[in-house]
Short mmCIF file of C-alpha atoms and ligand atoms in Angstrom, two decimals:
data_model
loop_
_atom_site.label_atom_id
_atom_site.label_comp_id
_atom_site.label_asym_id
_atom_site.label_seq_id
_atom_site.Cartn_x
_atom_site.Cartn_y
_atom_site.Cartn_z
CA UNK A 1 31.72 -34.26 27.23
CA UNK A 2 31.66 -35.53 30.83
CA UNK A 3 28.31 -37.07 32.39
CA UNK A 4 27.50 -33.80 34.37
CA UNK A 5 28.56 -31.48 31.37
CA UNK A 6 26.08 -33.54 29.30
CA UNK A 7 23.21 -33.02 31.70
CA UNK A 8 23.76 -29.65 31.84
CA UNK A 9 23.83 -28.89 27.92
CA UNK A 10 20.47 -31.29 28.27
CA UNK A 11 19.03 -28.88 30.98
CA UNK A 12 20.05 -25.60 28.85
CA UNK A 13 18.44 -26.59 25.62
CA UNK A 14 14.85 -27.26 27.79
CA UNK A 15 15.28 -24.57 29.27
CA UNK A 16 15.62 -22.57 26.05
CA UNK A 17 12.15 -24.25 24.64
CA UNK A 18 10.89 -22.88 27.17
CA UNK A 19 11.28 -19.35 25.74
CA UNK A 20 8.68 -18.15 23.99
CA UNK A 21 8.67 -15.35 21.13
CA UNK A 22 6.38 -12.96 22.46
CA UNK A 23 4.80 -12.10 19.20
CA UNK A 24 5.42 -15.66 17.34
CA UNK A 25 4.11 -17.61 20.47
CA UNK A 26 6.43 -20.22 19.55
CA UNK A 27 9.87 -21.49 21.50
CA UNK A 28 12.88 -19.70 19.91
CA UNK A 29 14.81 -23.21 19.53
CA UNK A 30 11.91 -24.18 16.60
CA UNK A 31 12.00 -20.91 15.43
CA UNK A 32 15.55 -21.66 14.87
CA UNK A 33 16.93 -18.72 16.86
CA UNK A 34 19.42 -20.71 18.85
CA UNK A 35 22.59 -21.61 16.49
CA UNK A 36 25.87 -23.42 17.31
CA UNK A 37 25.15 -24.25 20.69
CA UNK A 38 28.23 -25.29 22.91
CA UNK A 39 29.06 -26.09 26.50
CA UNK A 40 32.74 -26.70 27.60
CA UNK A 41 34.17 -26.11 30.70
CA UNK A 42 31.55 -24.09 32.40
CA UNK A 43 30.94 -21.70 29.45
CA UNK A 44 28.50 -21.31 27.19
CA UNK A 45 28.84 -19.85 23.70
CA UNK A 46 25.77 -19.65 20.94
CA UNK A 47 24.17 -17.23 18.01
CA UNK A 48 20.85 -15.46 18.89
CA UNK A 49 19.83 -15.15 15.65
CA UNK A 50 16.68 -12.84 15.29
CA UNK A 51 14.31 -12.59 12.56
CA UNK A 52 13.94 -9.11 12.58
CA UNK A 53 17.22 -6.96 13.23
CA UNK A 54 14.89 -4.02 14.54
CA UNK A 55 12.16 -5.82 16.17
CA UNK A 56 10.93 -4.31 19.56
CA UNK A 57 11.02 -7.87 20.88
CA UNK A 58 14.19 -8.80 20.46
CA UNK A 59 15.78 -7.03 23.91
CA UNK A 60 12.28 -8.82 25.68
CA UNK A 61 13.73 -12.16 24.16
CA UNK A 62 17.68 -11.61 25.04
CA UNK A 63 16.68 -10.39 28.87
CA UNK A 64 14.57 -13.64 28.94
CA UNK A 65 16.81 -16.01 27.53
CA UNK A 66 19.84 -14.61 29.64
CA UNK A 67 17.63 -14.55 32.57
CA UNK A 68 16.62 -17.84 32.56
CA UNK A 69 20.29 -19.20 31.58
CA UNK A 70 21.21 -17.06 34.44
CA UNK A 71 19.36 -19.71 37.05
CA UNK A 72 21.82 -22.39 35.96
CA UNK A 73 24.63 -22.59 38.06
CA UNK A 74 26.91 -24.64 35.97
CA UNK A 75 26.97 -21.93 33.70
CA UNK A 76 30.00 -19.69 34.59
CA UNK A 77 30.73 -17.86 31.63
CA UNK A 78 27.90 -17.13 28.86
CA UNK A 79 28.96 -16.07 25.64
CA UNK A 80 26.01 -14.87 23.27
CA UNK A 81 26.67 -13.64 19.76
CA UNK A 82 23.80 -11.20 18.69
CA UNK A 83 22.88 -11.99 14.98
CA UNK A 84 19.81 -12.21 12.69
CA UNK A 85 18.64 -13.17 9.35
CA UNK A 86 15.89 -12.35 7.25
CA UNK A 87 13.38 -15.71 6.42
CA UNK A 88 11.01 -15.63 3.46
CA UNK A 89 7.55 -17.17 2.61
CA UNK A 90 8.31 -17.85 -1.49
CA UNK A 91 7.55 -21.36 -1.34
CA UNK A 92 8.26 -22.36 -4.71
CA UNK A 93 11.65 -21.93 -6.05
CA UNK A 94 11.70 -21.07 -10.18
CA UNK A 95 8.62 -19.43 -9.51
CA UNK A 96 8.24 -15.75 -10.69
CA UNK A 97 10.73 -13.52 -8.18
CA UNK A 98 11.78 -16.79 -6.08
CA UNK A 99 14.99 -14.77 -5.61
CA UNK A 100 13.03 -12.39 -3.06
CA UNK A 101 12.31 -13.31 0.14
CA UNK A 102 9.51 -11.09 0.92
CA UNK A 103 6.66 -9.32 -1.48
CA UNK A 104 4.94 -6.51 0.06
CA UNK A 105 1.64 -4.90 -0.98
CA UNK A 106 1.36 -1.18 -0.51
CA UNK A 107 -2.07 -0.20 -0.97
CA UNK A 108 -4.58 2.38 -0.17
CA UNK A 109 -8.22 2.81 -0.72
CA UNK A 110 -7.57 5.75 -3.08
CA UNK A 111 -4.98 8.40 -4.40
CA UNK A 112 -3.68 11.14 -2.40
CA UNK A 113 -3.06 9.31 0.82
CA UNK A 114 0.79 9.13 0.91
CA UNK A 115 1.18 5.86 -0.65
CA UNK A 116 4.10 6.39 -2.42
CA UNK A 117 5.49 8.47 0.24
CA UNK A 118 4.87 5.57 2.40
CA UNK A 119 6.11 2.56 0.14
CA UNK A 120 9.75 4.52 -0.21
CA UNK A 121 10.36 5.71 2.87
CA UNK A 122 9.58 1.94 4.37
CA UNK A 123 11.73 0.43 1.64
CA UNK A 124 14.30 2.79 2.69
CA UNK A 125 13.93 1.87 6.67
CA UNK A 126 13.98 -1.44 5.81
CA UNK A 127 17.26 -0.84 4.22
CA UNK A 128 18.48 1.12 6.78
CA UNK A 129 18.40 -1.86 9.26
CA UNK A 130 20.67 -3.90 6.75
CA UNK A 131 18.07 -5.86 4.32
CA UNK A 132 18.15 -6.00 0.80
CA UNK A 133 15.58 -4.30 -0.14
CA UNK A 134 13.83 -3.05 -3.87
CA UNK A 135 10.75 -1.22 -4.93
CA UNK A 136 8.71 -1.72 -8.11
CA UNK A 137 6.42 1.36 -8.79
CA UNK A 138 3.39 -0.44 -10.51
CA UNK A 139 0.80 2.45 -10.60
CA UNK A 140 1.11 2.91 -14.53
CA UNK A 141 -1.45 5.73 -14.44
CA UNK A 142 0.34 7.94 -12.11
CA UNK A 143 4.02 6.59 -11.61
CA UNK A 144 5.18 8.90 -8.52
CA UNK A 145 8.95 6.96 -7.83
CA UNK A 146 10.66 9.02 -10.23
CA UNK A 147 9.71 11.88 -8.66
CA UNK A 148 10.15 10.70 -5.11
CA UNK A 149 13.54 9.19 -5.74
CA UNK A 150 14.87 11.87 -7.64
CA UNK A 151 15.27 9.85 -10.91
CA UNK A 152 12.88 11.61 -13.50
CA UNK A 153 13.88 10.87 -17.22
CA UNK A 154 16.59 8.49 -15.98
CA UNK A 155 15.86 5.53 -18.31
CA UNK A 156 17.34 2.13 -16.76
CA UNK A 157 20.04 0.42 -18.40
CA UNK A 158 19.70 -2.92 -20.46
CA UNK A 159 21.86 -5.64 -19.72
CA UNK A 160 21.88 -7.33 -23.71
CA UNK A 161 23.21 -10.33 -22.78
CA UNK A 162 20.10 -11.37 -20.54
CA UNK A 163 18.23 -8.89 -22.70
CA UNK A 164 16.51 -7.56 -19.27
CA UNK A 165 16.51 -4.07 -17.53
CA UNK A 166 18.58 -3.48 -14.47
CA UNK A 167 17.02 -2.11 -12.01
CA UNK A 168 18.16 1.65 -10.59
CA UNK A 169 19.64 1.96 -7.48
CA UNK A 170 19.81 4.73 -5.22
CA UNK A 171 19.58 5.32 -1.74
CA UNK A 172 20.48 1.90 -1.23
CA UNK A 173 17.69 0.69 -2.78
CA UNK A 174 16.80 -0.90 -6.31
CA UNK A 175 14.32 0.69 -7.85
CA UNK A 176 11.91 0.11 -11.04
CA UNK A 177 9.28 2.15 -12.38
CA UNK A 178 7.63 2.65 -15.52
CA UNK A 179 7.86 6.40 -15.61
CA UNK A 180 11.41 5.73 -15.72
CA UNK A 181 10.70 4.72 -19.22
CA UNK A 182 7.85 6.77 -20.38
CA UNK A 183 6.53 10.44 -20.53
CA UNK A 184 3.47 11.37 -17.92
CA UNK A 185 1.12 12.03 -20.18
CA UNK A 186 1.64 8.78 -22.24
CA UNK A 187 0.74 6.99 -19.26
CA UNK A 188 -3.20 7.58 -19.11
CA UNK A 189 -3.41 5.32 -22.88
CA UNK A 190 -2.89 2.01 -21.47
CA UNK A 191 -5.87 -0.23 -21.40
CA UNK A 192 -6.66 -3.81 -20.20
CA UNK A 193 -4.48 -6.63 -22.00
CA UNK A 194 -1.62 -4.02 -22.82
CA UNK A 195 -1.52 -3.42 -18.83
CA UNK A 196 -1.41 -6.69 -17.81
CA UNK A 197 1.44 -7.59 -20.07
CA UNK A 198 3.26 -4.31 -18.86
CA UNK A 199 3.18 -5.63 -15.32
CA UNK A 200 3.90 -8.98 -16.30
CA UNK A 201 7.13 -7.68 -18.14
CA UNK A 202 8.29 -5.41 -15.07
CA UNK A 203 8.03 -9.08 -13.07
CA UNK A 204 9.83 -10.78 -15.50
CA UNK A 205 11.98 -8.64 -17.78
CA UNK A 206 13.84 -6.78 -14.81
CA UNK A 207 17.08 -7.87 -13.38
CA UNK A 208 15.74 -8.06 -9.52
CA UNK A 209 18.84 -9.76 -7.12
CA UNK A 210 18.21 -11.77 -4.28
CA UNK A 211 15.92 -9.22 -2.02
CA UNK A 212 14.87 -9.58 1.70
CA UNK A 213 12.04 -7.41 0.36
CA UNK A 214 10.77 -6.03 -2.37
CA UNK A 215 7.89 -3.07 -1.90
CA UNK A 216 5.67 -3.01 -4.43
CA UNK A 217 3.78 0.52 -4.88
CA UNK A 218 0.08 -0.41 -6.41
CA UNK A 219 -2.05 1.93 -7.88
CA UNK A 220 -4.52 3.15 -5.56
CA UNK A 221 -7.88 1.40 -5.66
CA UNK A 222 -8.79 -2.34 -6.52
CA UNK A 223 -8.15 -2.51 -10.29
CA UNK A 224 -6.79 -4.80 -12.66
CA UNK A 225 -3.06 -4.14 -11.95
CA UNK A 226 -3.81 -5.26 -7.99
CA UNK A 227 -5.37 -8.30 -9.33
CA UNK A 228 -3.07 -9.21 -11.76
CA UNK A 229 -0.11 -8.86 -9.50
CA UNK A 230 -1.75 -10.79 -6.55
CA UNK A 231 -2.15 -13.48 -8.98
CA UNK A 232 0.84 -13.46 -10.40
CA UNK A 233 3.38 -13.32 -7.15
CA UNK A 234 3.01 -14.76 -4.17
CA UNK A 235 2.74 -11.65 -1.94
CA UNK A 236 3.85 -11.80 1.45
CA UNK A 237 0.75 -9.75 2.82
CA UNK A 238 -0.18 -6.22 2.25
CA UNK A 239 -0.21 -2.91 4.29
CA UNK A 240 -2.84 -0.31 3.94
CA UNK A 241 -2.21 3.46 4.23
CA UNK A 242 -5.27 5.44 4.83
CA UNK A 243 -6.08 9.05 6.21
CA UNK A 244 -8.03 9.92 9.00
CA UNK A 245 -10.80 11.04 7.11
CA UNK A 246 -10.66 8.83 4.27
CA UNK A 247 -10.74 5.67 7.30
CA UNK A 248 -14.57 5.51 7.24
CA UNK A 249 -15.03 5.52 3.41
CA UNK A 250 -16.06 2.01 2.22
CA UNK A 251 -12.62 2.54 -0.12
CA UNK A 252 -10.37 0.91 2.54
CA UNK A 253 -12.82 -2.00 3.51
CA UNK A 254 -13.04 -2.92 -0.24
CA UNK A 255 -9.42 -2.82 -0.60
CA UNK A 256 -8.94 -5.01 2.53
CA UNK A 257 -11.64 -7.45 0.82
CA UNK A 258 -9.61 -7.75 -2.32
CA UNK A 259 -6.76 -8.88 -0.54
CA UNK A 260 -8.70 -11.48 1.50
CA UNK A 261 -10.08 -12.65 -1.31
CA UNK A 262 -7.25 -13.74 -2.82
CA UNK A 263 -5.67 -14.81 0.17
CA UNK A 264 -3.13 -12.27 1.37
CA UNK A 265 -2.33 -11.50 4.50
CA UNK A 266 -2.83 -8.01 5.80
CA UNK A 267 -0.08 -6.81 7.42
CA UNK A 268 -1.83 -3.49 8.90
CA UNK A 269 -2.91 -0.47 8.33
CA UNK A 270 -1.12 2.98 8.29
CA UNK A 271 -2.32 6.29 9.10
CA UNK A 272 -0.58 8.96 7.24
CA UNK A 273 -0.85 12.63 7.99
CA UNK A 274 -2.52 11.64 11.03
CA UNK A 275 -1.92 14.79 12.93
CA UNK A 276 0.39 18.00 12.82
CA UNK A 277 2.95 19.82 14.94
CA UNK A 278 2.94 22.96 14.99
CA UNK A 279 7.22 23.76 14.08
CA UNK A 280 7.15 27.16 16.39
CA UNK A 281 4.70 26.51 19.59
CA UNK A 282 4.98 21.95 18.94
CA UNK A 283 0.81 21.87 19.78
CA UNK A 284 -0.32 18.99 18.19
CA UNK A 285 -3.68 19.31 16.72
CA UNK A 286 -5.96 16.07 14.74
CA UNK A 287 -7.39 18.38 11.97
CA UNK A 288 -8.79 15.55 10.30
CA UNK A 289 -9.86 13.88 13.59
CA UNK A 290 -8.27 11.52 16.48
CA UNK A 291 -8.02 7.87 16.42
CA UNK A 292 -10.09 6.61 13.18
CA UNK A 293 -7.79 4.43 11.78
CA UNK A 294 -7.15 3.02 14.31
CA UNK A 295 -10.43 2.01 15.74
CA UNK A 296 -11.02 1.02 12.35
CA UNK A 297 -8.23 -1.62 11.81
CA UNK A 298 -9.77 -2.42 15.53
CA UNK A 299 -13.06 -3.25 14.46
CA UNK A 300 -11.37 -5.22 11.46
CA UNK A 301 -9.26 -7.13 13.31
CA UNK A 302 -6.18 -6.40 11.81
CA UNK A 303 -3.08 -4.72 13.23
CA UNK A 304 -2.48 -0.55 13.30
CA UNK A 305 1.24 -0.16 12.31
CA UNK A 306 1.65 3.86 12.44
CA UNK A 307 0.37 7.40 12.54
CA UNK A 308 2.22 9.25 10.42
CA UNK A 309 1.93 13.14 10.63
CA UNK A 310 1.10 15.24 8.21
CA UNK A 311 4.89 17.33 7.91
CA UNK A 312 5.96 19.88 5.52
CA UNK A 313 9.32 18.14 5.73
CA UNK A 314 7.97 14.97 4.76
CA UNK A 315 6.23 16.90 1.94
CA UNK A 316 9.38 18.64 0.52
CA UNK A 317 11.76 15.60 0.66
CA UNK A 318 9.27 13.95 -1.27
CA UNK A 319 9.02 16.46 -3.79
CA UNK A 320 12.21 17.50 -3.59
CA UNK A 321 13.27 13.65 -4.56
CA UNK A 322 15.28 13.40 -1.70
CA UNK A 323 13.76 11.40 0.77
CA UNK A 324 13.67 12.03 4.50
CA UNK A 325 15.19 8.42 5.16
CA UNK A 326 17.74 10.16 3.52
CA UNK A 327 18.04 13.57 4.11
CA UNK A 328 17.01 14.13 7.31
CA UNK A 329 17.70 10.57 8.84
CA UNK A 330 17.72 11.59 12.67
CA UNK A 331 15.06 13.69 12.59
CA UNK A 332 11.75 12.50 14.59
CA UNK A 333 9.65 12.07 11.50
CA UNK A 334 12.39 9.62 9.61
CA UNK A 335 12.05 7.75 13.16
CA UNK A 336 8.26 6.96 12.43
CA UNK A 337 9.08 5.73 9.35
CA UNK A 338 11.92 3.05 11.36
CA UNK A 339 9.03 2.45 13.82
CA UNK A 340 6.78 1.35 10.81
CA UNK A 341 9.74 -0.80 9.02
CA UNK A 342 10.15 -2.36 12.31
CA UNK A 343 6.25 -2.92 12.54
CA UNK A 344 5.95 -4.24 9.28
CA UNK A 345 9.08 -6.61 9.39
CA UNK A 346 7.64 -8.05 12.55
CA UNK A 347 4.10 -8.46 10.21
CA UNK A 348 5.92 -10.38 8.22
CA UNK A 349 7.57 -12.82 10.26
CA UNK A 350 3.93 -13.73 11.52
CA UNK A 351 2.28 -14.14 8.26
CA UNK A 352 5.49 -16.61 7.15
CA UNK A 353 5.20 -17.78 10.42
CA UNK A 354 1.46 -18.74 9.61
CA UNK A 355 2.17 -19.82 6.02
CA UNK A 356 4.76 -22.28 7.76
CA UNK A 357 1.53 -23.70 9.81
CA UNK A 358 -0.79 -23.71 6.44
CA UNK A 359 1.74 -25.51 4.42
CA UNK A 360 2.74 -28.27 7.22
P1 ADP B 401 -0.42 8.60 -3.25
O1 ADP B 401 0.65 7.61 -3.62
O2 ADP B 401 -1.37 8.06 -2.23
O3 ADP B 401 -1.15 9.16 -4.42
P2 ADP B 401 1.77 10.40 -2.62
O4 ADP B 401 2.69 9.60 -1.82
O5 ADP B 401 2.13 10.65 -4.06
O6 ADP B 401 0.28 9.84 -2.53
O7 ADP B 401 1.56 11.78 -1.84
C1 ADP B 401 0.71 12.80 -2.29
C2 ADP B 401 1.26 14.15 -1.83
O8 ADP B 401 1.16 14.23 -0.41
C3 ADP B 401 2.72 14.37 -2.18
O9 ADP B 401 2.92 15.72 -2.51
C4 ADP B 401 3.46 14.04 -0.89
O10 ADP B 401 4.68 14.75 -0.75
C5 ADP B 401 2.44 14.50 0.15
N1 ADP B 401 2.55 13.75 1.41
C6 ADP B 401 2.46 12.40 1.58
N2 ADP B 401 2.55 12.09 2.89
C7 ADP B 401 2.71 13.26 3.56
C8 ADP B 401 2.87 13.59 4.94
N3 ADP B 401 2.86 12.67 5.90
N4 ADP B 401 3.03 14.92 5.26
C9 ADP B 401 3.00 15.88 4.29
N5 ADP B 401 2.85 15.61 2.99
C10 ADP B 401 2.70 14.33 2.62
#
């Protein structure tokens, strides 16, 4: 490299710490967003590598970054590849699931909400944007995957080598769930020990690949199961779905406690079937009320991630076991559901972000 050429690549990588993620408020050169960085010959070639693939930030950080590479003159030809790759927080590898990158909470103050609905429809938008992605149902009183995914009485296969259960896939998605394996009504019989050990064994006896994510569906509430499984992994952080009218019950608080108690992050908080739209005049009416949840996560300091509505279609794909991600993947509603994924990916990044800072 000549003497000039080397001042300029000198000038282009201050310049680039001098970009700042607007969400991680750090430069993208220590976030490790700028690979393979050359400069020959007046051009520049190098990999913006994102940490979200659907972030809303990402166009705010290539504008800035060309912008500002823009202002250097000895720059005459600048060659950016567009990339991005998925970082985890598992800290310790061996540890229980250290082949996921990401464990997310699904929770909700109590049943009813959409919580399922929820958990599989953001496991599916996550997949959609090109992550590996799984969900583990662990509500072993009321197990609603099977139904959602269209996989009732489908028991998983064993691989008898490993002696472990594979996981089902479907939709692009892995999926686990004990009412794959037993009837409804046997469910309501399990008691303390026996459901700890069931949880342990869908942690430990189940095939799960490497995953950017893995969802994990948790009984509504703050029981045992939520407990045991926030002791047991280490959970990325956790996101809350709530209704509008269920938002001022002391339900959601507690469940937000729980997880601060044990030290996971939350991620945010959902409203689902937030409002509805009318399908022949489109009037949108709030019949359980406008803007709870979200002067609720407000008040608890913690981020609002989406309103949801409350939509017949979002009701019969669900019931139907074909979910809208899926079905109806271009309709408005399946585009909240990419809004949240993209909401909750970005969630995520700052909580590993912050775990980064804790562990340092
Ligand atoms: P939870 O996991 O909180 O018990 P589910 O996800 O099983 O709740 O949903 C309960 C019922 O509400 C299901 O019949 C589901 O199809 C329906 N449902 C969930 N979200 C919506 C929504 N946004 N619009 C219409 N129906 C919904």
């Amino acid at each position: 490299m000549k003497a000039e050429e080397i001042q300029t690549f000198k000038q282009i990588q201050d310049v680039l710490k001098n970009i700042q993620h607007p969400l991680l408020k750090k430069n993208i050169v220590d976030l490790n967003m700028i690979r393979n960085l050359e400069f020959q010959n007046g051009t520049l070639a190098f990999k913006l590598v994102y940490l979200n693939p659907t972030s809303s930030f990402n166009s705010q950080v290539e504008e800035a970054v060309r912008s500002a590479l823009n202002q250097i003159s000895a720059i005459k030809d600048l060659q950016i590849t567009l990339d991005w790759e998925i970082t985890g927080s598992q800290t310790s590898p061996g540890g229980q699931l250290s082949q996921v990158k990401n464990i997310i909470a699904v929770a909700s103050g109590k049943g009813g909400v959409g919580k399922s609905t929820v958990a599989l429809n953001l496991a599916l938008a996550l997949a959609k944007s090109g992550a590996k992605v799984g969900i583990l149902d662990t509500d072993i009183y009321g197990p609603s995957l099977p139904t959602l995914m269209g996989l009732k009485n489908t028991p998983p296969l064993i691989d008898s080598e490993k002696k472990k259960m594979l996981p089902l896939e479907k939709y692009g998605i892995k999926t686990m769930s004990i009412g794959y394996i037993i009837k409804d009504e046997d469910a309501a019989v399990w008691r303390g020990p026996m459901i700890g050990r069931m949880v342990q064994q869908f942690v430990q006896d189940v095939l799960w690949e490497e995953l950017d994510y893995l969802i994990l569906d948790l009984p509504p509430g703050t029981g045992d199961i939520q407990l045991s499984l926030s002791q047991m992994l280490s959970i990325t952080g956790a996101v809350i779905v709530t209704t509008p009218q269920d938002v001022a019950l002391a339900d959601v608080v507690r469940s937000i406690a729980m997880f601060q108690k044990v030290q996971i992050p939350i991620l945010g908080m959902v409203e689902n079937m937030s409002y509805f739209v009318c399908p022949h005049c489109q009037e949108t009416s709030h019949v359980f009320g406008q803007g709870g949840a979200k002067k609720k996560s407000d008040s608890l300091k913690i981020p609002f991630l989406a309103s949801i509505p409350l939509d017949l279609r979002i009701c019969e794909a669900s019931d139907m076991g074909k979910p809208l991600l899926d079905s109806d993947a271009d309709s408005k509603q399946a585009q909240q559901f990419l809004n949240l994924a993209s909401a909750v990916a970005d969630q995520v990044c700052l909580a590993n972000d912050r775990k980064v800072e804790i562990n340092l």
